[in-house]
PDB file of C-alpha atoms in Angstrom:
ATOM      1  CA  GLU A   1      78.097 -43.676  14.490  1.00 71.00           C
ATOM      2  CA  THR A   2      76.373 -41.374  11.833  1.00 72.00           C
ATOM      3  CA  SER A   3      77.845 -38.430   9.877  1.00 70.00           C
ATOM      4  CA  ASP A   4      77.609 -35.973  12.615  1.00 73.00           C
ATOM      5  CA  ILE A   5      80.844 -36.950  14.195  1.00 73.00           C
ATOM      6  CA  TRP A   6      82.817 -35.548  10.866  1.00 78.00           C
ATOM      7  CA  THR A   7      81.293 -31.982  11.380  1.00 83.00           C
ATOM      8  CA  LEU A   8      84.722 -30.569  12.637  1.00 85.00           C
ATOM      9  CA  VAL A   9      86.854 -32.710  10.568  1.00 85.00           C
ATOM     10  CA  GLU A  10      85.232 -32.378   7.366  1.00 85.00           C
ATOM     11  CA  PRO A  11      85.845 -28.544   6.744  1.00 89.00           C
ATOM     12  CA  ALA A  12      89.488 -28.956   7.674  1.00 91.00           C
ATOM     13  CA  LEU A  13      90.189 -31.687   5.265  1.00 88.00           C
ATOM     14  CA  SER A  14      88.060 -30.182   2.465  1.00 88.00           C
ATOM     15  CA  THR A  15      90.555 -26.830   2.324  1.00 92.00           C
ATOM     16  CA  PHE A  16      92.693 -29.020   0.552  1.00 89.00           C
ATOM     17  CA  THR A  17      90.856 -32.280  -0.855  1.00 85.00           C
ATOM     18  CA  LYS A  18      87.757 -33.427  -1.989  1.00 83.00           C
ATOM     19  CA  VAL A  19      85.913 -34.859   1.213  1.00 81.00           C
ATOM     20  CA  CYS A  20      82.889 -37.179   0.778  1.00 80.00           C
ATOM     21  CA  VAL A  21      81.179 -37.712   4.178  1.00 79.00           C
ATOM     22  CA  TYR A  22      77.939 -40.017   4.089  1.00 77.00           C
ATOM     23  CA  ASP A  23      75.941 -42.090   6.340  1.00 72.00           C
ATOM     24  CA  ARG A  24      75.211 -45.819   5.303  1.00 69.00           C
ATOM     25  CA  ALA A  25      71.697 -46.908   4.499  1.00 68.00           C
ATOM     26  CA  GLY A  26      69.010 -46.405   7.547  1.00 64.00           C
ATOM     27  CA  LEU A  27      71.804 -44.231   9.606  1.00 66.00           C
ATOM     28  CA  GLY A  28      71.756 -40.417  10.117  1.00 60.00           C
ATOM     29  CA  PHE A  29      70.413 -38.600   7.284  1.00 63.00           C
ATOM     30  CA  SER A  30      70.033 -41.808   4.943  1.00 65.00           C
ATOM     31  CA  ASP A  31      67.096 -43.509   4.183  1.00 66.00           C
ATOM     32  CA  ARG A  32      67.240 -47.411   4.533  1.00 64.00           C
ATOM     33  CA  GLY A  33      67.617 -49.279   1.528  1.00 63.00           C
ATOM     34  CA  TYR A  34      64.735 -50.902  -0.443  1.00 59.00           C
ATOM     35  CA  LYS A  35      64.229 -54.511  -1.412  1.00 57.00           C
ATOM     36  CA  ASN A  36      65.931 -55.652  -4.943  1.00 50.00           C
ATOM     37  CA  THR A  37      65.408 -52.669  -6.879  1.00 49.00           C
ATOM     38  CA  SER A  38      66.078 -54.109  -9.919  1.00 46.00           C
ATOM     39  CA  ALA A  39      63.282 -56.370  -9.755  1.00 47.00           C
ATOM     40  CA  TYR A  40      61.140 -53.756  -8.232  1.00 48.00           C
ATOM     41  CA  THR A  41      57.255 -53.485  -9.099  1.00 57.00           C
ATOM     42  CA  GLY A  42      56.941 -49.886  -9.819  1.00 60.00           C
ATOM     43  CA  ASP A  43      54.758 -49.217  -6.978  1.00 62.00           C
ATOM     44  CA  PHE A  44      56.497 -46.172  -5.648  1.00 64.00           C
ATOM     45  CA  SER A  45      53.636 -45.248  -2.835  1.00 70.00           C
ATOM     46  CA  ASP A  46      54.608 -44.293   0.584  1.00 72.00           C
ATOM     47  CA  GLU A  47      52.579 -47.677   1.494  1.00 70.00           C
ATOM     48  CA  ALA A  48      55.039 -49.454  -0.640  1.00 64.00           C
ATOM     49  CA  LYS A  49      58.021 -47.846   0.261  1.00 62.00           C
ATOM     50  CA  ALA A  50      57.259 -48.220   3.837  1.00 63.00           C
ATOM     51  CA  ARG A  51      56.358 -52.018   3.548  1.00 59.00           C
ATOM     52  CA  ASP A  52      59.603 -52.736   1.001  1.00 58.00           C
ATOM     53  CA  LYS A  53      62.101 -50.934   3.725  1.00 60.00           C
ATOM     54  CA  LEU A  54      64.868 -53.877   4.796  1.00 59.00           C
ATOM     55  CA  MET A  55      66.499 -54.724   7.944  1.00 54.00           C
ATOM     56  CA  PRO A  56      69.986 -53.517   8.143  1.00 53.00           C
ATOM     57  CA  SER A  57      72.331 -54.621   5.378  1.00 70.00           C
ATOM     58  CA  THR A  58      75.035 -57.191   5.532  1.00 79.00           C
ATOM     59  CA  VAL A  59      78.637 -56.106   5.176  1.00 84.00           C
ATOM     60  CA  GLU A  60      78.984 -57.081   1.754  1.00 85.00           C
ATOM     61  CA  ARG A  61      75.587 -54.720   0.774  1.00 81.00           C
ATOM     62  CA  MET A  62      77.411 -52.046   2.796  1.00 81.00           C
ATOM     63  CA  VAL A  63      80.673 -52.290   0.831  1.00 87.00           C
ATOM     64  CA  ASP A  64      78.595 -52.512  -2.651  1.00 86.00           C
ATOM     65  CA  ASP A  65      76.835 -49.249  -1.962  1.00 82.00           C
ATOM     66  CA  LEU A  66      80.270 -47.453  -0.894  1.00 85.00           C
ATOM     67  CA  HIS A  67      81.963 -48.761  -4.570  1.00 89.00           C
ATOM     68  CA  HIS A  68      78.867 -47.477  -6.063  1.00 86.00           C
ATOM     69  CA  LEU A  69      78.923 -44.113  -4.178  1.00 84.00           C
ATOM     70  CA  ILE A  70      82.646 -43.680  -4.893  1.00 86.00           C
ATOM     71  CA  HIS A  71      82.669 -44.310  -8.633  1.00 85.00           C
ATOM     72  CA  GLN A  72      79.531 -42.245  -9.211  1.00 86.00           C
ATOM     73  CA  MET A  73      81.204 -39.190  -7.128  1.00 81.00           C
ATOM     74  CA  ILE A  74      84.922 -39.684  -7.767  1.00 79.00           C
ATOM     75  CA  GLY A  75      85.445 -42.318 -10.423  1.00 78.00           C
ATOM     76  CA  THR A  76      88.771 -43.975 -10.439  1.00 76.00           C
ATOM     77  CA  SER A  77      91.001 -41.384  -8.729  1.00 79.00           C
ATOM     78  CA  PRO A  78      92.948 -42.616  -5.308  1.00 81.00           C
ATOM     79  CA  ILE A  79      90.784 -42.320  -2.286  1.00 83.00           C
ATOM     80  CA  LEU A  80      91.668 -42.468   1.060  1.00 84.00           C
ATOM     81  CA  LEU A  81      88.918 -44.703   3.421  1.00 86.00           C
ATOM     82  CA  VAL A  82      88.692 -43.182   6.946  1.00 85.00           C
ATOM     83  CA  GLY A  83      86.057 -44.873   9.379  1.00 83.00           C
ATOM     84  CA  VAL A  84      85.179 -45.039  13.106  1.00 81.00           C
ATOM     85  CA  ASP A  85      84.180 -48.233  14.866  1.00 84.00           C
ATOM     86  CA  TYR A  86      82.026 -50.300  12.261  1.00 84.00           C
ATOM     87  CA  SER A  87      82.813 -47.693   9.332  1.00 84.00           C
ATOM     88  CA  ALA A  88      86.536 -48.698   9.780  1.00 87.00           C
ATOM     89  CA  PHE A  89      85.551 -52.844   9.240  1.00 89.00           C
ATOM     90  CA  ILE A  90      83.710 -51.491   6.344  1.00 87.00           C
ATOM     91  CA  ALA A  91      86.506 -49.589   5.053  1.00 90.00           C
ATOM     92  CA  ARG A  92      89.340 -52.596   5.643  1.00 93.00           C
ATOM     93  CA  PHE A  93      86.460 -54.914   4.124  1.00 93.00           C
ATOM     94  CA  TYR A  94      86.076 -52.512   0.760  1.00 92.00           C
ATOM     95  CA  ALA A  95      90.102 -52.254   0.442  1.00 92.00           C
ATOM     96  CA  GLN A  96      90.050 -55.911   0.821  1.00 94.00           C
ATOM     97  CA  VAL A  97      87.488 -56.775  -1.836  1.00 93.00           C
ATOM     98  CA  TYR A  98      88.581 -53.963  -4.249  1.00 90.00           C
ATOM     99  CA  GLU A  99      92.525 -54.022  -3.978  1.00 88.00           C
ATOM    100  CA  GLU A 100      93.194 -54.285  -7.623  1.00 83.00           C
ATOM    101  CA  GLN A 101      91.209 -50.762  -7.969  1.00 79.00           C
TER     102      GLN A 101
END
């Protein structure tokens, strides 16, 4: 599923709280992730980007991406994660990995 399924829900929720709707890497409006960007060679040409696109990520990578997004956008405020289908699995896994936070 992509963020399109939340187009009717997000405006209603945003009247009384902050809402973040996103597409996981490679889905909807999001680009696919790239190979280990910390060791990236610096070749940012379109050919290199096309060559270095990854296959779908692991659930651990998706949870890590979500964690970075949450801390970039809202810091340490309490959050409520909502997901449908596979996203619900990622939300539950996130809650288990980061239960102390």
